[in-house]
PDB file of C-alpha atoms and ligand atoms in Angstrom:
ATOM      1  CA  UNK T   8    -150.679 -62.856 -13.991  1.00 95.00           C
ATOM      2  CA  UNK T   9    -149.761 -62.485 -17.657  1.00 98.00           C
ATOM      3  CA  UNK T  10    -151.986 -60.319 -19.814  1.00 98.00           C
ATOM      4  CA  UNK T  11    -151.504 -61.428 -23.397  1.00 98.00           C
ATOM      5  CA  UNK T  12    -153.504 -61.060 -26.570  1.00 98.00           C
ATOM      6  CA  UNK T  13    -153.780 -60.885 -30.332  1.00 98.00           C
ATOM      7  CA  UNK T  14    -154.506 -57.883 -32.521  1.00 98.00           C
ATOM      8  CA  UNK T  15    -155.665 -58.255 -36.092  1.00 98.00           C
ATOM      9  CA  UNK T  16    -158.765 -58.431 -38.261  1.00 98.00           C
ATOM     10  CA  UNK T  17    -160.623 -60.730 -38.649  1.00 97.00           C
ATOM     11  CA  UNK T  18    -159.455 -62.904 -35.750  1.00 98.00           C
ATOM     12  CA  UNK T  19    -162.624 -64.488 -34.341  1.00 97.00           C
ATOM     13  CA  UNK T  20    -161.557 -67.957 -35.521  1.00 95.00           C
ATOM     14  CA  UNK T  21    -157.925 -67.625 -34.439  1.00 97.00           C
ATOM     15  CA  UNK T  22    -156.351 -70.697 -32.871  1.00 97.00           C
ATOM     16  CA  UNK T  23    -153.879 -68.572 -30.871  1.00 98.00           C
ATOM     17  CA  UNK T  24    -156.041 -68.324 -27.699  1.00 98.00           C
ATOM     18  CA  UNK T  25    -156.241 -72.121 -27.534  1.00 98.00           C
ATOM     19  CA  UNK T  26    -152.470 -72.472 -28.111  1.00 98.00           C
ATOM     20  CA  UNK T  27    -151.410 -69.850 -25.544  1.00 98.00           C
ATOM     21  CA  UNK T  28    -153.924 -70.975 -22.935  1.00 98.00           C
ATOM     22  CA  UNK T  29    -152.431 -74.480 -23.269  1.00 98.00           C
ATOM     23  CA  UNK T  30    -148.937 -72.986 -22.882  1.00 98.00           C
ATOM     24  CA  UNK T  31    -149.993 -71.086 -19.735  1.00 98.00           C
ATOM     25  CA  UNK T  32    -151.381 -74.312 -18.248  1.00 98.00           C
ATOM     26  CA  UNK T  33    -148.319 -76.352 -19.218  1.00 98.00           C
ATOM     27  CA  UNK T  34    -145.938 -73.821 -17.683  1.00 98.00           C
ATOM     28  CA  UNK T  35    -148.139 -73.354 -14.599  1.00 97.00           C
ATOM     29  CA  UNK T  36    -148.441 -69.620 -15.134  1.00 98.00           C
ATOM     30  CA  UNK T  37    -151.534 -67.545 -14.490  1.00 98.00           C
ATOM     31  CA  UNK T  38    -152.693 -65.407 -17.365  1.00 98.00           C
ATOM     32  CA  UNK T  39    -155.172 -64.527 -20.060  1.00 98.00           C
ATOM     33  CA  UNK T  40    -154.915 -64.309 -23.857  1.00 98.00           C
ATOM     34  CA  UNK T  41    -157.578 -62.078 -25.364  1.00 97.00           C
ATOM     35  CA  UNK T  42    -158.655 -61.268 -28.893  1.00 98.00           C
ATOM     36  CA  UNK T  43    -158.349 -57.549 -29.628  1.00 97.00           C
ATOM     37  CA  UNK T  44    -160.050 -57.175 -32.979  1.00 97.00           C
ATOM     38  CA  UNK T  45    -159.387 -53.814 -34.648  1.00 98.00           C
ATOM     39  CA  UNK T  46    -161.767 -53.184 -37.488  1.00 97.00           C
ATOM     40  CA  UNK T  47    -159.901 -51.456 -40.365  1.00 96.00           C
ATOM     41  CA  UNK T  48    -162.706 -48.829 -40.345  1.00 96.00           C
ATOM     42  CA  UNK T  49    -161.563 -47.734 -36.887  1.00 95.00           C
ATOM     43  CA  UNK T  50    -158.492 -45.765 -35.940  1.00 96.00           C
ATOM     44  CA  UNK T  51    -155.498 -48.045 -35.396  1.00 97.00           C
ATOM     45  CA  UNK T  52    -153.715 -45.275 -33.515  1.00 97.00           C
ATOM     46  CA  UNK T  53    -156.571 -44.999 -31.016  1.00 97.00           C
ATOM     47  CA  UNK T  54    -156.601 -48.738 -30.432  1.00 97.00           C
ATOM     48  CA  UNK T  55    -152.835 -48.767 -29.866  1.00 97.00           C
ATOM     49  CA  UNK T  56    -153.029 -45.822 -27.443  1.00 96.00           C
ATOM     50  CA  UNK T  57    -155.598 -47.748 -25.441  1.00 96.00           C
ATOM     51  CA  UNK T  58    -153.312 -50.767 -25.436  1.00 96.00           C
ATOM     52  CA  UNK T  59    -150.332 -48.645 -24.326  1.00 95.00           C
ATOM     53  CA  UNK T  60    -152.391 -47.448 -21.370  1.00 95.00           C
ATOM     54  CA  UNK T  61    -153.307 -51.001 -20.394  1.00 95.00           C
ATOM     55  CA  UNK T  62    -151.158 -53.476 -18.461  1.00 91.00           C
ATOM     56  CA  UNK T  63    -150.627 -55.786 -21.419  1.00 98.00           C
ATOM     57  CA  UNK T  64    -147.401 -57.831 -21.085  1.00 98.00           C
ATOM     58  CA  UNK T  65    -147.235 -58.968 -24.674  1.00 98.00           C
ATOM     59  CA  UNK T  66    -149.298 -59.556 -27.765  1.00 98.00           C
ATOM     60  CA  UNK T  67    -149.283 -61.090 -31.234  1.00 98.00           C
ATOM     61  CA  UNK T  68    -150.128 -59.150 -34.352  1.00 98.00           C
ATOM     62  CA  UNK T  69    -151.609 -60.669 -37.432  1.00 98.00           C
ATOM     63  CA  UNK T  70    -153.009 -59.448 -40.752  1.00 96.00           C
ATOM     64  CA  UNK T  71    -153.454 -56.659 -41.687  1.00 97.00           C
ATOM     65  CA  UNK T  72    -151.294 -54.987 -39.008  1.00 98.00           C
ATOM     66  CA  UNK T  73    -147.875 -56.719 -39.102  1.00 98.00           C
ATOM     67  CA  UNK T  74    -146.301 -53.631 -40.662  1.00 97.00           C
ATOM     68  CA  UNK T  75    -148.700 -50.990 -39.321  1.00 98.00           C
ATOM     69  CA  UNK T  76    -147.506 -51.669 -35.771  1.00 98.00           C
ATOM     70  CA  UNK T  77    -143.830 -50.885 -36.483  1.00 98.00           C
ATOM     71  CA  UNK T  78    -143.920 -47.069 -35.920  1.00 98.00           C
ATOM     72  CA  UNK T  79    -145.467 -47.670 -32.467  1.00 98.00           C
ATOM     73  CA  UNK T  80    -142.553 -49.805 -31.228  1.00 98.00           C
ATOM     74  CA  UNK T  81    -139.593 -48.619 -29.140  1.00 98.00           C
ATOM     75  CA  UNK T  82    -137.223 -51.333 -30.368  1.00 98.00           C
ATOM     76  CA  UNK T  83    -137.256 -53.633 -33.382  1.00 98.00           C
ATOM     77  CA  UNK T  84    -135.447 -56.970 -33.104  1.00 97.00           C
ATOM     78  CA  UNK T  85    -132.989 -57.563 -35.974  1.00 94.00           C
ATOM     79  CA  UNK T  86    -134.937 -60.402 -37.613  1.00 91.00           C
ATOM     80  CA  UNK T  87    -138.175 -58.376 -37.527  1.00 97.00           C
ATOM     81  CA  UNK T  88    -136.232 -55.540 -39.111  1.00 97.00           C
ATOM     82  CA  UNK T  89    -134.885 -57.781 -41.898  1.00 95.00           C
ATOM     83  CA  UNK T  90    -138.295 -59.311 -42.506  1.00 95.00           C
ATOM     84  CA  UNK T  91    -140.035 -55.936 -42.307  1.00 97.00           C
ATOM     85  CA  UNK T  92    -142.938 -57.299 -40.277  1.00 97.00           C
ATOM     86  CA  UNK T  93    -143.731 -57.897 -36.620  1.00 98.00           C
ATOM     87  CA  UNK T  94    -145.946 -60.655 -35.231  1.00 98.00           C
ATOM     88  CA  UNK T  95    -144.964 -60.471 -31.544  1.00 98.00           C
ATOM     89  CA  UNK T  96    -144.566 -57.548 -29.157  1.00 98.00           C
ATOM     90  CA  UNK T  97    -143.276 -57.709 -25.597  1.00 98.00           C
ATOM     91  CA  UNK T  98    -143.768 -54.916 -23.081  1.00 98.00           C
ATOM     92  CA  UNK T  99    -140.549 -54.554 -21.079  1.00 97.00           C
ATOM     93  CA  UNK T 100    -141.041 -51.920 -18.417  1.00 96.00           C
ATOM     94  CA  UNK T 101    -143.222 -49.793 -20.665  1.00 95.00           C
ATOM     95  CA  UNK T 102    -141.025 -50.217 -23.761  1.00 97.00           C
ATOM     96  CA  UNK T 103    -142.508 -52.164 -26.650  1.00 98.00           C
ATOM     97  CA  UNK T 104    -140.091 -54.512 -28.436  1.00 98.00           C
ATOM     98  CA  UNK T 105    -141.142 -56.073 -31.741  1.00 98.00           C
ATOM     99  CA  UNK T 106    -140.130 -59.520 -32.977  1.00 98.00           C
ATOM    100  CA  UNK T 107    -141.009 -61.791 -35.840  1.00 98.00           C
ATOM    101  CA  UNK T 108    -141.337 -65.412 -34.746  1.00 98.00           C
ATOM    102  CA  UNK T 109    -142.819 -66.810 -37.977  1.00 97.00           C
ATOM    103  CA  UNK T 110    -139.595 -67.721 -39.800  1.00 98.00           C
ATOM    104  CA  UNK T 111    -137.826 -69.082 -36.730  1.00 97.00           C
ATOM    105  CA  UNK T 112    -141.013 -70.917 -35.753  1.00 98.00           C
ATOM    106  CA  UNK T 113    -141.126 -72.486 -39.191  1.00 98.00           C
ATOM    107  CA  UNK T 114    -137.489 -73.609 -38.979  1.00 98.00           C
ATOM    108  CA  UNK T 115    -138.066 -75.044 -35.483  1.00 98.00           C
ATOM    109  CA  UNK T 116    -141.041 -76.999 -36.812  1.00 98.00           C
ATOM    110  CA  UNK T 117    -138.922 -78.387 -39.650  1.00 98.00           C
ATOM    111  CA  UNK T 118    -136.164 -79.359 -37.233  1.00 97.00           C
ATOM    112  CA  UNK T 119    -138.712 -80.972 -34.897  1.00 96.00           C
ATOM    113  CA  UNK T 120    -139.964 -83.181 -37.736  1.00 97.00           C
ATOM    114  CA  UNK T 121    -136.648 -83.766 -39.540  1.00 97.00           C
ATOM    115  CA  UNK T 122    -133.748 -83.345 -37.110  1.00 97.00           C
ATOM    116  CA  UNK T 123    -131.291 -85.043 -39.506  1.00 95.00           C
ATOM    117  CA  UNK T 124    -131.657 -82.151 -41.899  1.00 97.00           C
ATOM    118  CA  UNK T 125    -129.945 -79.999 -39.298  1.00 96.00           C
ATOM    119  CA  UNK T 126    -127.014 -82.339 -38.764  1.00 95.00           C
ATOM    120  CA  UNK T 127    -123.828 -82.134 -40.811  1.00 91.00           C
ATOM    121  CA  UNK T 128    -123.061 -79.814 -43.670  1.00 92.00           C
ATOM    122  CA  UNK T 129    -126.099 -77.645 -44.362  1.00 93.00           C
ATOM    123  CA  UNK T 130    -124.563 -76.397 -47.600  1.00 90.00           C
ATOM    124  CA  UNK T 131    -125.258 -79.867 -49.038  1.00 91.00           C
ATOM    125  CA  UNK T 132    -128.993 -79.347 -48.718  1.00 95.00           C
ATOM    126  CA  UNK T 133    -130.715 -77.722 -51.651  1.00 97.00           C
ATOM    127  CA  UNK T 134    -133.862 -75.879 -50.691  1.00 98.00           C
ATOM    128  CA  UNK T 135    -136.574 -74.389 -52.897  1.00 98.00           C
ATOM    129  CA  UNK T 136    -138.964 -71.801 -51.493  1.00 98.00           C
ATOM    130  CA  UNK T 137    -142.100 -71.306 -53.591  1.00 98.00           C
ATOM    131  CA  UNK T 138    -143.643 -67.846 -53.175  1.00 98.00           C
ATOM    132  CA  UNK T 139    -142.108 -64.527 -52.178  1.00 98.00           C
ATOM    133  CA  UNK T 140    -144.536 -62.888 -49.732  1.00 96.00           C
ATOM    134  CA  UNK T 141    -144.037 -62.107 -46.047  1.00 95.00           C
ATOM    135  CA  UNK T 142    -143.998 -65.756 -44.994  1.00 96.00           C
ATOM    136  CA  UNK T 143    -141.370 -66.659 -47.605  1.00 98.00           C
ATOM    137  CA  UNK T 144    -139.196 -63.748 -46.521  1.00 97.00           C
ATOM    138  CA  UNK T 145    -139.256 -64.817 -42.853  1.00 97.00           C
ATOM    139  CA  UNK T 146    -138.549 -68.445 -43.713  1.00 98.00           C
ATOM    140  CA  UNK T 147    -135.702 -67.539 -46.085  1.00 97.00           C
ATOM    141  CA  UNK T 148    -134.032 -65.357 -43.450  1.00 96.00           C
ATOM    142  CA  UNK T 149    -134.452 -67.944 -40.677  1.00 97.00           C
ATOM    143  CA  UNK T 150    -132.999 -70.687 -42.897  1.00 97.00           C
ATOM    144  CA  UNK T 151    -130.015 -68.468 -43.679  1.00 95.00           C
ATOM    145  CA  UNK T 152    -129.402 -67.732 -40.007  1.00 94.00           C
ATOM    146  CA  UNK T 153    -129.544 -71.494 -39.373  1.00 95.00           C
ATOM    147  CA  UNK T 154    -126.693 -72.045 -41.811  1.00 94.00           C
ATOM    148  CA  UNK T 155    -128.544 -73.150 -44.940  1.00 95.00           C
ATOM    149  CA  UNK T 156    -127.155 -71.322 -47.929  1.00 92.00           C
ATOM    150  CA  UNK T 157    -128.372 -73.186 -51.013  1.00 95.00           C
ATOM    151  CA  UNK T 158    -131.841 -71.692 -51.150  1.00 97.00           C
ATOM    152  CA  UNK T 159    -133.602 -70.893 -54.400  1.00 97.00           C
ATOM    153  CA  UNK T 160    -136.837 -68.930 -54.677  1.00 98.00           C
ATOM    154  CA  UNK T 161    -139.552 -69.458 -57.285  1.00 98.00           C
ATOM    155  CA  UNK T 162    -142.311 -66.912 -57.665  1.00 98.00           C
ATOM    156  CA  UNK T 163    -144.907 -65.719 -60.177  1.00 98.00           C
ATOM    157  CA  UNK T 164    -143.416 -62.217 -59.906  1.00 98.00           C
ATOM    158  CA  UNK T 165    -139.610 -62.141 -60.097  1.00 97.00           C
ATOM    159  CA  UNK T 166    -139.197 -58.776 -58.376  1.00 98.00           C
ATOM    160  CA  UNK T 167    -140.402 -59.893 -54.947  1.00 97.00           C
ATOM    161  CA  UNK T 168    -138.198 -62.995 -55.097  1.00 98.00           C
ATOM    162  CA  UNK T 169    -135.186 -60.853 -56.052  1.00 96.00           C
ATOM    163  CA  UNK T 170    -135.934 -58.557 -53.084  1.00 96.00           C
ATOM    164  CA  UNK T 171    -135.835 -61.532 -50.713  1.00 97.00           C
ATOM    165  CA  UNK T 172    -132.583 -62.799 -52.236  1.00 96.00           C
ATOM    166  CA  UNK T 173    -131.028 -59.428 -51.309  1.00 94.00           C
ATOM    167  CA  UNK T 174    -131.236 -60.471 -47.635  1.00 93.00           C
ATOM    168  CA  UNK T 175    -128.170 -62.581 -48.342  1.00 89.00           C
ATOM    169  CA  UNK T 176    -124.978 -60.577 -48.570  1.00 79.00           C
ATOM    170  CA  UNK T 177    -123.553 -62.974 -51.146  1.00 75.00           C
ATOM    171  CA  UNK T 178    -126.590 -63.854 -53.206  1.00 58.00           C
ATOM    172  CA  UNK T 179    -124.686 -66.084 -55.674  1.00 65.00           C
ATOM    173  CA  UNK T 180    -126.222 -69.252 -54.268  1.00 83.00           C
ATOM    174  CA  UNK T 181    -129.811 -68.029 -54.477  1.00 95.00           C
ATOM    175  CA  UNK T 182    -131.332 -68.533 -57.896  1.00 96.00           C
ATOM    176  CA  UNK T 183    -134.599 -66.807 -58.646  1.00 97.00           C
ATOM    177  CA  UNK T 184    -136.814 -69.003 -60.803  1.00 98.00           C
ATOM    178  CA  UNK T 185    -140.114 -68.778 -62.579  1.00 98.00           C
ATOM    179  CA  UNK T 186    -142.732 -71.299 -61.454  1.00 98.00           C
ATOM    180  CA  UNK T 187    -142.232 -73.160 -64.756  1.00 98.00           C
ATOM    181  CA  UNK T 188    -138.463 -73.342 -64.199  1.00 98.00           C
ATOM    182  CA  UNK T 189    -139.021 -74.586 -60.667  1.00 98.00           C
ATOM    183  CA  UNK T 190    -141.336 -77.310 -61.915  1.00 98.00           C
ATOM    184  CA  UNK T 191    -138.740 -78.436 -64.455  1.00 97.00           C
ATOM    185  CA  UNK T 192    -135.955 -78.593 -61.880  1.00 97.00           C
ATOM    186  CA  UNK T 193    -137.891 -80.044 -58.925  1.00 98.00           C
ATOM    187  CA  UNK T 194    -135.686 -83.160 -58.778  1.00 98.00           C
ATOM    188  CA  UNK T 195    -132.661 -81.104 -57.702  1.00 97.00           C
ATOM    189  CA  UNK T 196    -134.145 -80.169 -54.336  1.00 98.00           C
ATOM    190  CA  UNK T 197    -133.909 -81.882 -50.957  1.00 98.00           C
ATOM    191  CA  UNK T 198    -136.523 -79.606 -49.382  1.00 98.00           C
ATOM    192  CA  UNK T 199    -139.399 -77.806 -51.127  1.00 98.00           C
ATOM    193  CA  UNK T 200    -141.324 -75.231 -49.099  1.00 98.00           C
ATOM    194  CA  UNK T 201    -144.658 -73.955 -50.437  1.00 98.00           C
ATOM    195  CA  UNK T 202    -145.447 -70.554 -48.874  1.00 98.00           C
ATOM    196  CA  UNK T 203    -148.284 -69.147 -51.005  1.00 98.00           C
ATOM    197  CA  UNK T 204    -151.998 -69.450 -50.325  1.00 98.00           C
ATOM    198  CA  UNK T 205    -152.484 -71.679 -53.384  1.00 98.00           C
ATOM    199  CA  UNK T 206    -154.216 -74.907 -52.327  1.00 98.00           C
ATOM    200  CA  UNK T 207    -156.031 -73.265 -49.411  1.00 98.00           C
ATOM    201  CA  UNK T 208    -159.793 -73.796 -48.986  1.00 97.00           C
ATOM    202  CA  UNK T 209    -162.000 -73.435 -50.974  1.00 98.00           C
ATOM    203  CA  UNK T 210    -159.761 -74.133 -53.990  1.00 98.00           C
ATOM    204  CA  UNK T 211    -158.262 -77.295 -52.539  1.00 98.00           C
ATOM    205  CA  UNK T 212    -157.536 -78.931 -55.903  1.00 98.00           C
ATOM    206  CA  UNK T 213    -155.002 -76.223 -56.821  1.00 98.00           C
ATOM    207  CA  UNK T 214    -151.276 -76.862 -56.621  1.00 98.00           C
ATOM    208  CA  UNK T 215    -148.778 -74.140 -57.527  1.00 98.00           C
ATOM    209  CA  UNK T 216    -146.327 -76.511 -59.246  1.00 98.00           C
ATOM    210  CA  UNK T 217    -146.540 -80.165 -60.258  1.00 97.00           C
ATOM    211  CA  UNK T 218    -144.000 -82.314 -58.467  1.00 98.00           C
ATOM    212  CA  UNK T 219    -143.864 -85.091 -61.066  1.00 95.00           C
ATOM    213  CA  UNK T 220    -140.064 -85.365 -61.141  1.00 95.00           C
ATOM    214  CA  UNK T 221    -139.608 -85.142 -57.377  1.00 97.00           C
ATOM    215  CA  UNK T 222    -136.863 -87.307 -55.919  1.00 93.00           C
ATOM    216  CA  UNK T 223    -138.072 -89.857 -53.403  1.00 88.00           C
ATOM    217  CA  UNK T 224    -136.029 -88.809 -50.392  1.00 91.00           C
ATOM    218  CA  UNK T 225    -137.015 -85.162 -50.545  1.00 97.00           C
ATOM    219  CA  UNK T 226    -139.137 -83.318 -47.996  1.00 98.00           C
ATOM    220  CA  UNK T 227    -142.144 -81.345 -49.200  1.00 98.00           C
ATOM    221  CA  UNK T 228    -143.540 -78.756 -46.828  1.00 98.00           C
ATOM    222  CA  UNK T 229    -146.666 -76.647 -47.246  1.00 98.00           C
ATOM    223  CA  UNK T 230    -147.485 -73.789 -44.886  1.00 98.00           C
ATOM    224  CA  UNK T 231    -151.160 -73.994 -45.855  1.00 98.00           C
ATOM    225  CA  UNK T 232    -153.015 -75.891 -43.107  1.00 96.00           C
ATOM    226  CA  UNK T 233    -156.598 -75.608 -44.266  1.00 95.00           C
ATOM    227  CA  UNK T 234    -156.834 -78.328 -45.486  1.00 97.00           C
ATOM    228  CA  UNK T 235    -154.098 -80.047 -43.547  1.00 96.00           C
ATOM    229  CA  UNK T 236    -153.124 -82.255 -46.446  1.00 96.00           C
ATOM    230  CA  UNK T 237    -153.039 -79.989 -49.488  1.00 98.00           C
ATOM    231  CA  UNK T 238    -153.108 -81.261 -53.070  1.00 98.00           C
ATOM    232  CA  UNK T 239    -149.354 -80.645 -53.215  1.00 98.00           C
ATOM    233  CA  UNK T 240    -148.693 -82.715 -50.101  1.00 98.00           C
ATOM    234  CA  UNK T 241    -150.937 -85.482 -51.425  1.00 98.00           C
ATOM    235  CA  UNK T 242    -148.921 -85.594 -54.634  1.00 98.00           C
ATOM    236  CA  UNK T 243    -145.635 -85.588 -52.701  1.00 98.00           C
ATOM    237  CA  UNK T 244    -146.812 -88.470 -50.530  1.00 97.00           C
ATOM    238  CA  UNK T 245    -147.927 -90.489 -53.524  1.00 96.00           C
ATOM    239  CA  UNK T 246    -144.437 -90.047 -55.013  1.00 97.00           C
ATOM    240  CA  UNK T 247    -142.806 -91.398 -51.858  1.00 96.00           C
ATOM    241  CA  UNK T 248    -141.489 -88.113 -50.447  1.00 97.00           C
ATOM    242  CA  UNK T 249    -141.575 -87.019 -46.816  1.00 98.00           C
ATOM    243  CA  UNK T 250    -144.221 -84.437 -46.000  1.00 98.00           C
ATOM    244  CA  UNK T 251    -144.317 -81.614 -43.485  1.00 98.00           C
ATOM    245  CA  UNK T 252    -147.642 -80.060 -42.455  1.00 97.00           C
ATOM    246  CA  UNK T 253    -148.329 -76.335 -42.110  1.00 97.00           C
ATOM    247  CA  UNK T 254    -150.063 -76.407 -38.713  1.00 97.00           C
ATOM    248  CA  UNK T 255    -146.768 -77.201 -36.987  1.00 97.00           C
ATOM    249  CA  UNK T 256    -145.441 -73.731 -37.902  1.00 97.00           C
ATOM    250  CA  UNK T 257    -148.399 -72.224 -36.064  1.00 97.00           C
ATOM    251  CA  UNK T 258    -147.409 -74.025 -32.874  1.00 98.00           C
ATOM    252  CA  UNK T 259    -143.705 -73.274 -33.025  1.00 98.00           C
ATOM    253  CA  UNK T 260    -144.075 -69.570 -33.852  1.00 98.00           C
ATOM    254  CA  UNK T 261    -146.374 -69.390 -30.816  1.00 98.00           C
ATOM    255  CA  UNK T 262    -143.872 -71.336 -28.701  1.00 98.00           C
ATOM    256  CA  UNK T 263    -141.163 -68.794 -29.522  1.00 98.00           C
ATOM    257  CA  UNK T 264    -143.520 -65.838 -28.839  1.00 98.00           C
ATOM    258  CA  UNK T 265    -144.448 -67.354 -25.465  1.00 98.00           C
ATOM    259  CA  UNK T 266    -140.735 -67.702 -24.691  1.00 98.00           C
ATOM    260  CA  UNK T 267    -140.215 -64.007 -25.434  1.00 98.00           C
ATOM    261  CA  UNK T 268    -143.060 -63.042 -23.075  1.00 98.00           C
ATOM    262  CA  UNK T 269    -142.398 -65.454 -20.202  1.00 98.00           C
ATOM    263  CA  UNK T 270    -138.809 -66.776 -20.647  1.00 98.00           C
ATOM    264  CA  UNK T 271    -140.291 -70.298 -20.579  1.00 97.00           C
ATOM    265  CA  UNK T 272    -139.847 -72.792 -23.400  1.00 94.00           C
ATOM    266  CA  UNK T 273    -142.922 -75.001 -23.375  1.00 97.00           C
ATOM    267  CA  UNK T 274    -142.725 -78.604 -24.568  1.00 96.00           C
ATOM    268  CA  UNK T 275    -145.341 -79.045 -27.275  1.00 97.00           C
ATOM    269  CA  UNK T 276    -146.053 -82.654 -26.267  1.00 96.00           C
ATOM    270  CA  UNK T 277    -149.153 -83.903 -28.062  1.00 97.00           C
ATOM    271  CA  UNK T 278    -150.322 -80.430 -29.149  1.00 98.00           C
ATOM    272  CA  UNK T 279    -149.461 -81.200 -32.791  1.00 96.00           C
ATOM    273  CA  UNK T 280    -151.958 -84.060 -32.796  1.00 96.00           C
ATOM    274  CA  UNK T 281    -154.531 -82.082 -30.828  1.00 97.00           C
ATOM    275  CA  UNK T 282    -154.315 -79.159 -33.243  1.00 97.00           C
ATOM    276  CA  UNK T 283    -154.598 -81.585 -36.147  1.00 96.00           C
ATOM    277  CA  UNK T 284    -157.820 -82.931 -34.631  1.00 96.00           C
ATOM    278  CA  UNK T 285    -159.193 -79.397 -34.113  1.00 95.00           C
ATOM    279  CA  UNK T 286    -158.405 -78.479 -37.730  1.00 94.00           C
ATOM    280  CA  UNK T 287    -159.974 -81.658 -39.049  1.00 91.00           C
ATOM    281  CA  UNK T 288    -163.137 -80.713 -37.144  1.00 84.00           C
TER     282      UNK T 288
HETATM  283  P1  ATR W 308    -147.898 -63.833 -47.012  1.00 65.88           P
HETATM  284  O1  ATR W 308    -147.503 -62.566 -46.338  1.00 65.88           O
HETATM  285  O2  ATR W 308    -148.902 -64.651 -46.233  1.00 65.88           O
HETATM  286  O3  ATR W 308    -146.738 -64.651 -47.443  1.00 65.88           O
HETATM  287  P2  ATR W 308    -148.440 -62.389 -49.458  1.00 65.88           P
HETATM  288  O4  ATR W 308    -147.445 -61.384 -49.056  1.00 65.88           O
HETATM  289  O5  ATR W 308    -149.760 -61.939 -49.946  1.00 65.88           O
HETATM  290  O6  ATR W 308    -148.764 -63.413 -48.300  1.00 65.88           O
HETATM  291  O7  ATR W 308    -147.713 -63.320 -50.553  1.00 65.88           O
HETATM  292  C1  ATR W 308    -148.404 -64.177 -51.310  1.00 65.88           C
HETATM  293  C2  ATR W 308    -147.447 -64.983 -52.197  1.00 65.88           C
HETATM  294  O8  ATR W 308    -148.236 -65.954 -52.845  1.00 65.88           O
HETATM  295  C3  ATR W 308    -146.756 -64.199 -53.281  1.00 65.88           C
HETATM  296  O9  ATR W 308    -145.515 -64.830 -53.566  1.00 65.88           O
HETATM  297  C4  ATR W 308    -147.706 -64.388 -54.476  1.00 65.88           C
HETATM  298  O10 ATR W 308    -147.083 -64.265 -55.742  1.00 65.88           O
HETATM  299  P3  ATR W 308    -146.829 -62.801 -56.413  1.00 65.88           P
HETATM  300  O11 ATR W 308    -145.651 -62.230 -55.718  1.00 65.88           O
HETATM  301  O12 ATR W 308    -146.594 -63.094 -57.835  1.00 65.88           O
HETATM  302  O13 ATR W 308    -148.104 -62.024 -56.163  1.00 65.88           O
HETATM  303  C5  ATR W 308    -148.118 -65.816 -54.268  1.00 65.88           C
HETATM  304  N1  ATR W 308    -149.405 -66.155 -54.876  1.00 65.88           N
HETATM  305  C6  ATR W 308    -150.634 -65.920 -54.352  1.00 65.88           C
HETATM  306  N2  ATR W 308    -151.581 -66.403 -55.170  1.00 65.88           N
HETATM  307  C7  ATR W 308    -150.942 -66.960 -56.233  1.00 65.88           C
HETATM  308  C8  ATR W 308    -151.371 -67.649 -57.419  1.00 65.88           C
HETATM  309  N3  ATR W 308    -152.670 -67.863 -57.676  1.00 65.88           N
HETATM  310  N4  ATR W 308    -150.424 -68.083 -58.267  1.00 65.88           N
HETATM  311  C9  ATR W 308    -149.122 -67.885 -58.016  1.00 65.88           C
HETATM  312  N5  ATR W 308    -148.658 -67.257 -56.919  1.00 65.88           N
HETATM  313  C10 ATR W 308    -149.545 -66.808 -56.038  1.00 65.88           C
END
């Protein structure tokens, strides 16, 4: 009987219980996935102590606690350490081990949709990441560990993009661009990954850069999934590019977390379509 859960605030509308309950069913495991909402007005330490005294086997952590949890862990996996944030904890015999499955989940979702991108020489593929927050950092690191090394980062604030570029020992192939520079050089990229919240409801008309000069065969990916088809993805589609939806990252980061907890890799099957239907109401 697996006892799993999610800590964060606010989490009432989280899709994680649905995802992990589906995974439990698919893998024929008994278990529960509960929402453990910790109001920022309350003591985080107290909540964690309570959790340590429970029989929890593993849990996810979301905003605003992805960094707050780190001092309470016994071991930090290397990618969580590089990314500086934890979204998954497993309890192994009373020791808490922290992972970050967001970046790897994102890369798995990209590979699931575009397997050819992962075949052959990855140094031929030019990638642009837009944004330089936690999500961008995880995605950049996971792409690097998958062998992609021509990754540029465009951000409103150069400093955070430069910090991410430091994750690469030889940073010569990572250019840090302004959003204006990125817009002017959009045609150079095979994959464009939008990682900021721009375009999210309610401001659904917003798009962080215009894709006017996009080359037809490129892939445009947006991690925003509310709405599912952001203004940026709509523009990409109208220009004949391939598009990659944000909700798939949600499923694959959960798939990897579930693997850490149970050692079972669940087939997603039609969950992408089901989640799409849920999100579209
Ligand atoms: P997350 O952890 O989800 O990635 P975050 O750390 O808050 O979120 O990062 C948000 C990213 O979106 C940052 O790159 C931010 O740019 P700055 O570094 O300049 O703050 C970017 N971002 C958010 N709103 C933006 C806007 N209106 N225009 C441009 N960039 C924006």
